[in-house]
Amino acid sequence: MLHLKVFTNNGQQSAVEKPWRDQKWNEESLETYKPNRRPNVGTANILLLGQIGAGKSSFFNTVNSIFRGKITSQACIGSFGHSVTLKYRQYRIIYRRFSLCDTRGFEEDAAVDAQELLFILDGNVPDRYQFNPMVPFTYHTPGYIKNPALENKIHCVAFVIDGSTVDEMSDKILKQLKDLQITVNQRGLPQIVLLTKVDKICPDVNADVTKTFTSSAVCSAVEKVANIMGLPRARVFPVKNYENETGLVVGINILVLEAMKRCLDLADDFIEEQV
């Protein structure tokens, strides 16, 4: 039986007999995707939640790049010690019937307000709303959407977690993740985890992203995050965002599209229940 050598986080080699998750490394797409065949819900909305620097905005840029057929950077990204996302954005993927909604990242000493998150989940917050930590969003905030339709609400939440720092997350960050999850659970929304920066977890994956599911280091990170979030491992998707690449890479596309497909399937289920 074939044994594949991979590296763990401490640099030691380990062997796996077969991939820990099945994956066909062929080009795939969401060309035929529609969020729900009911006419009163035209767009599925996926909310990205995560710590600053985890790769929320980069994930949108990656998805957008895949569907545009070239590397794009519509959402502002960077590493400045504070959240680069200063506005609530509903990015609709061109020619597709789903949106990726980006909100400010949280920090150890700057949590996402639970009531503000509920307003986002319920569709009360308008696109391009400017966050102001000194003046939280309320019923009286200009632009407040009083009676949002189901199409305006969030249908699935994707927690974005930096896979390369899973072992370094502080108690404050872990508590914030769980607090956010409690708020999301109040609305009964389906959830997945986008485990980003898998190329920084394992040297083999850094060299070839198709080694993701034969990497014991990535597998270990998936298990840790699943335990932290209390979600099945099948809800944790290792992904790599476009960062240094100048052109599209099939392996990166496949990881991202697999995660998106699951998000959209869960969103469809939620929409079906609401309708």
Short mmCIF file of C-alpha atoms in Angstrom, two decimals:
data_model
loop_
_atom_site.label_atom_id
_atom_site.label_comp_id
_atom_site.label_asym_id
_atom_site.label_seq_id
_atom_site.Cartn_x
_atom_site.Cartn_y
_atom_site.Cartn_z
CA MET A 1 0.00 0.00 0.00
CA LEU A 2 1.27 3.47 -0.87
CA HIS A 3 2.43 5.62 2.05
CA LEU A 4 2.77 9.34 1.47
CA LYS A 5 5.22 11.36 3.52
CA VAL A 6 3.95 14.67 4.86
CA PHE A 7 5.12 17.17 7.45
CA THR A 8 3.42 18.10 10.69
CA ASN A 9 3.55 21.54 12.29
CA ASN A 10 6.73 20.66 14.20
CA GLY A 11 8.51 19.67 11.01
CA GLN A 12 8.43 15.91 11.67
CA GLN A 13 7.43 13.50 8.94
CA SER A 14 4.34 11.35 9.22
CA ALA A 15 2.73 8.94 6.79
CA VAL A 16 -0.86 8.52 5.69
CA GLU A 17 -2.05 5.49 3.80
CA LYS A 18 -4.73 7.31 1.86
CA PRO A 19 -6.26 10.81 1.64
CA TRP A 20 -8.27 11.68 4.75
CA ARG A 21 -10.92 13.33 2.57
CA ASP A 22 -11.87 12.30 -0.95
CA GLN A 23 -11.25 14.87 -3.64
CA LYS A 24 -11.11 14.66 -7.42
CA TRP A 25 -8.61 17.23 -8.60
CA ASN A 26 -10.47 18.14 -11.78
CA GLU A 27 -11.68 21.61 -12.80
CA GLU A 28 -15.13 22.25 -11.35
CA SER A 29 -17.46 25.22 -11.43
CA LEU A 30 -20.76 26.55 -10.11
CA GLU A 31 -21.99 27.51 -13.57
CA THR A 32 -25.46 26.07 -13.00
CA TYR A 33 -25.87 27.17 -9.37
CA LYS A 34 -29.09 28.89 -8.32
CA PRO A 35 -29.64 29.49 -4.59
CA ASN A 36 -33.23 28.33 -4.57
CA ARG A 37 -35.71 27.77 -7.32
CA ARG A 38 -38.38 29.82 -5.56
CA PRO A 39 -38.87 33.17 -7.32
CA ASN A 40 -39.06 35.29 -4.15
CA VAL A 41 -35.47 34.48 -3.11
CA GLY A 42 -33.10 35.40 -5.89
CA THR A 43 -29.81 35.59 -3.98
CA ALA A 44 -28.18 33.44 -1.31
CA ASN A 45 -26.19 35.49 1.22
CA ILE A 46 -23.12 34.04 2.95
CA LEU A 47 -21.68 36.05 5.87
CA LEU A 48 -17.93 35.85 6.53
CA LEU A 49 -16.95 36.16 10.20
CA GLY A 50 -13.47 35.98 11.64
CA GLN A 51 -10.48 37.48 13.37
CA ILE A 52 -8.56 40.25 11.64
CA GLY A 53 -6.00 38.87 9.21
CA ALA A 54 -7.71 35.50 8.88
CA GLY A 55 -8.49 36.13 5.21
CA LYS A 56 -12.18 37.10 4.98
CA SER A 57 -11.76 39.77 2.31
CA SER A 58 -9.10 37.69 0.57
CA PHE A 59 -11.56 34.82 0.34
CA PHE A 60 -14.05 37.04 -1.47
CA ASN A 61 -11.30 38.23 -3.81
CA THR A 62 -10.38 34.59 -4.49
CA VAL A 63 -13.98 33.57 -5.28
CA ASN A 64 -14.41 36.66 -7.44
CA SER A 65 -11.17 35.88 -9.27
CA ILE A 66 -12.34 32.36 -10.07
CA PHE A 67 -15.58 33.55 -11.62
CA ARG A 68 -13.96 36.44 -13.47
CA GLY A 69 -11.24 34.20 -14.85
CA LYS A 70 -8.42 36.44 -13.61
CA ILE A 71 -6.85 37.62 -10.35
CA THR A 72 -8.89 40.48 -8.87
CA SER A 73 -8.67 42.56 -5.68
CA GLN A 74 -12.04 44.26 -5.35
CA ALA A 75 -12.07 44.00 -1.55
CA CYS A 76 -9.38 45.90 0.35
CA ILE A 77 -6.88 43.62 2.08
CA GLY A 78 -3.75 44.13 4.15
CA SER A 79 -2.05 43.64 7.51
CA PHE A 80 -2.24 46.75 9.64
CA GLY A 81 -2.95 45.36 13.12
CA HIS A 82 -6.57 46.45 12.88
CA SER A 83 -9.47 45.43 10.67
CA VAL A 84 -9.04 46.61 7.08
CA THR A 85 -12.78 46.13 6.51
CA LEU A 86 -14.43 49.33 7.72
CA LYS A 87 -17.78 48.88 5.99
CA TYR A 88 -20.37 46.15 5.82
CA ARG A 89 -20.23 44.93 2.23
CA GLN A 90 -22.50 42.67 0.24
CA TYR A 91 -20.37 41.52 -2.66
CA ARG A 92 -22.48 39.92 -5.33
CA ILE A 93 -20.51 37.54 -7.50
CA ILE A 94 -20.80 38.67 -11.11
CA TYR A 95 -23.43 36.76 -13.10
CA ARG A 96 -24.10 34.47 -10.09
CA ARG A 97 -27.00 34.43 -7.69
CA PHE A 98 -25.13 34.61 -4.41
CA SER A 99 -23.37 37.25 -2.31
CA LEU A 100 -20.45 37.10 0.08
CA CYS A 101 -21.06 39.54 2.92
CA ASP A 102 -17.98 40.96 4.62
CA THR A 103 -17.99 42.59 8.04
CA ARG A 104 -15.20 43.94 10.21
CA GLY A 105 -12.87 41.43 11.80
CA PHE A 106 -12.65 41.10 15.55
CA GLU A 107 -9.58 41.55 17.75
CA GLU A 108 -8.68 40.58 21.30
CA ASP A 109 -9.85 43.93 22.64
CA ALA A 110 -12.40 44.79 19.95
CA ALA A 111 -15.23 42.31 19.80
CA VAL A 112 -18.11 42.30 17.34
CA ASP A 113 -21.20 43.61 19.11
CA ALA A 114 -23.78 40.83 19.45
CA GLN A 115 -26.73 43.12 18.72
CA GLU A 116 -24.97 44.57 15.68
CA LEU A 117 -24.38 41.02 14.41
CA LEU A 118 -28.05 40.18 14.87
CA PHE A 119 -28.98 43.25 12.80
CA ILE A 120 -26.66 41.95 10.03
CA LEU A 121 -28.10 38.43 10.20
CA ASP A 122 -31.64 39.81 10.08
CA GLY A 123 -30.95 41.99 7.03
CA ASN A 124 -31.35 45.34 8.80
CA VAL A 125 -27.90 46.68 7.89
CA PRO A 126 -27.56 48.32 4.46
CA ASP A 127 -24.71 47.61 2.09
CA ARG A 128 -21.73 49.97 2.63
CA TYR A 129 -22.72 50.82 6.19
CA GLN A 130 -19.69 52.46 7.85
CA PHE A 131 -18.76 50.80 11.13
CA ASN A 132 -18.26 53.07 14.11
CA PRO A 133 -17.22 51.33 17.34
CA MET A 134 -18.14 54.48 19.27
CA VAL A 135 -21.66 54.60 17.82
CA PRO A 136 -23.17 51.10 17.46
CA PHE A 137 -25.82 50.33 14.87
CA THR A 138 -29.38 50.70 16.23
CA TYR A 139 -32.98 50.93 15.05
CA HIS A 140 -32.44 54.66 14.69
CA THR A 141 -29.28 54.50 12.56
CA PRO A 142 -29.77 56.18 9.14
CA GLY A 143 -30.28 53.50 6.52
CA TYR A 144 -31.74 50.96 8.95
CA ILE A 145 -33.84 48.48 6.94
CA LYS A 146 -37.07 48.13 8.88
CA ASN A 147 -38.78 45.20 7.16
CA PRO A 148 -36.12 43.18 5.31
CA ALA A 149 -37.22 40.46 2.94
CA LEU A 150 -35.81 36.94 3.20
CA GLU A 151 -33.55 37.79 0.26
CA ASN A 152 -31.92 40.54 2.36
CA LYS A 153 -31.10 38.26 5.28
CA ILE A 154 -28.10 36.01 5.86
CA HIS A 155 -28.66 32.38 4.88
CA CYS A 156 -25.37 30.78 5.96
CA VAL A 157 -22.38 31.85 8.08
CA ALA A 158 -18.78 30.97 7.27
CA PHE A 159 -16.32 31.36 10.14
CA VAL A 160 -12.93 32.23 8.67
CA ILE A 161 -10.05 30.88 10.77
CA ASP A 162 -6.33 31.18 10.08
CA GLY A 163 -5.10 27.58 9.97
CA SER A 164 -1.50 28.59 10.64
CA THR A 165 -2.35 30.08 14.05
CA VAL A 166 -4.88 27.56 15.38
CA ASP A 167 -2.48 26.51 18.16
CA GLU A 168 -1.79 30.14 19.07
CA MET A 169 -5.33 31.47 19.50
CA SER A 170 -5.71 33.26 22.82
CA ASP A 171 -8.52 32.57 25.28
CA LYS A 172 -10.03 35.95 24.36
CA ILE A 173 -10.21 35.06 20.67
CA LEU A 174 -11.60 31.61 21.40
CA LYS A 175 -14.29 33.15 23.60
CA GLN A 176 -15.20 35.64 20.89
CA LEU A 177 -15.56 32.84 18.36
CA LYS A 178 -17.89 30.94 20.68
CA ASP A 179 -19.86 34.10 21.54
CA LEU A 180 -20.35 34.82 17.84
CA GLN A 181 -21.46 31.24 17.30
CA ILE A 182 -24.02 31.54 20.10
CA THR A 183 -25.46 34.64 18.38
CA VAL A 184 -25.58 32.83 15.03
CA ASN A 185 -27.28 29.85 16.68
CA GLN A 186 -30.02 32.18 17.94
CA ARG A 187 -31.13 32.54 14.32
CA GLY A 188 -30.74 28.84 13.53
CA LEU A 189 -28.32 29.55 10.71
CA PRO A 190 -26.16 26.82 9.19
CA GLN A 191 -22.42 27.23 9.65
CA ILE A 192 -19.16 26.10 8.10
CA VAL A 193 -15.50 26.93 8.77
CA LEU A 194 -13.09 28.18 6.11
CA LEU A 195 -9.65 27.10 7.32
CA THR A 196 -7.36 29.49 5.46
CA LYS A 197 -3.60 29.59 4.85
CA VAL A 198 -3.22 25.81 4.60
CA ASP A 199 -0.07 26.40 2.58
CA LYS A 200 1.53 27.77 5.76
CA ILE A 201 0.63 24.64 7.73
CA CYS A 202 2.50 22.09 5.63
CA PRO A 203 5.53 22.46 3.31
CA ASP A 204 4.14 19.83 0.93
CA VAL A 205 0.91 21.80 0.52
CA ASN A 206 2.90 24.97 0.03
CA ALA A 207 4.67 23.27 -2.87
CA ASP A 208 1.53 21.60 -4.26
CA VAL A 209 -1.95 22.47 -3.01
CA THR A 210 -3.30 19.12 -4.26
CA LYS A 211 -1.46 17.55 -1.30
CA THR A 212 -3.97 19.14 1.08
CA PHE A 213 -5.86 15.92 1.81
CA THR A 214 -2.77 13.79 2.27
CA SER A 215 -1.30 16.21 4.81
CA SER A 216 -1.51 15.04 8.40
CA ALA A 217 -0.77 18.60 9.56
CA VAL A 218 -3.81 19.97 7.72
CA CYS A 219 -5.90 17.05 8.96
CA SER A 220 -4.85 17.82 12.53
CA ALA A 221 -5.77 21.50 12.12
CA VAL A 222 -9.19 20.54 10.74
CA GLU A 223 -9.83 18.28 13.74
CA LYS A 224 -8.77 20.97 16.22
CA VAL A 225 -11.01 23.60 14.66
CA ALA A 226 -13.94 21.18 14.45
CA ASN A 227 -13.57 20.50 18.19
CA ILE A 228 -13.27 24.21 19.00
CA MET A 229 -16.41 25.09 17.03
CA GLY A 230 -18.37 21.97 17.93
CA LEU A 231 -18.97 21.24 14.25
CA PRO A 232 -18.51 18.03 12.25
CA ARG A 233 -15.15 17.79 10.47
CA ALA A 234 -17.07 17.71 7.20
CA ARG A 235 -18.07 21.33 7.90
CA VAL A 236 -14.43 22.47 8.08
CA PHE A 237 -12.95 23.29 4.66
CA PRO A 238 -9.22 23.90 4.19
CA VAL A 239 -8.71 26.60 1.56
CA LYS A 240 -5.95 28.75 0.14
CA ASN A 241 -6.63 32.30 -0.97
CA TYR A 242 -4.86 33.91 -3.88
CA GLU A 243 -1.95 35.89 -2.47
CA ASN A 244 1.26 35.82 -4.50
CA GLU A 245 -0.17 34.17 -7.60
CA THR A 246 -0.45 36.15 -10.83
CA GLY A 247 -2.72 33.63 -12.54
CA LEU A 248 -5.43 31.15 -11.58
CA VAL A 249 -4.44 27.74 -10.19
CA VAL A 250 -6.78 24.77 -10.65
CA GLY A 251 -6.00 23.26 -7.24
CA ILE A 252 -6.74 26.51 -5.39
CA ASN A 253 -9.98 26.92 -7.36
CA ILE A 254 -11.16 23.42 -6.47
CA LEU A 255 -10.61 23.86 -2.73
CA VAL A 256 -12.50 27.16 -2.75
CA LEU A 257 -15.33 25.93 -4.96
CA GLU A 258 -15.85 22.87 -2.79
CA ALA A 259 -16.28 25.14 0.23
CA MET A 260 -18.60 27.48 -1.68
CA LYS A 261 -20.72 24.59 -2.93
CA ARG A 262 -21.28 23.41 0.64
CA CYS A 263 -22.12 26.95 1.80
CA LEU A 264 -24.68 27.31 -0.94
CA ASP A 265 -26.22 23.89 -0.33
CA LEU A 266 -26.71 24.80 3.34
CA ALA A 267 -28.07 28.22 2.38
CA ASP A 268 -30.59 26.54 0.07
CA ASP A 269 -31.72 24.26 2.89
CA PHE A 270 -32.19 27.24 5.20
CA ILE A 271 -34.10 29.22 2.55
CA GLU A 272 -36.32 26.20 1.89
CA GLU A 273 -37.22 25.98 5.58
CA GLN A 274 -38.01 29.70 5.81
CA VAL A 275 -40.18 29.70 2.71
#
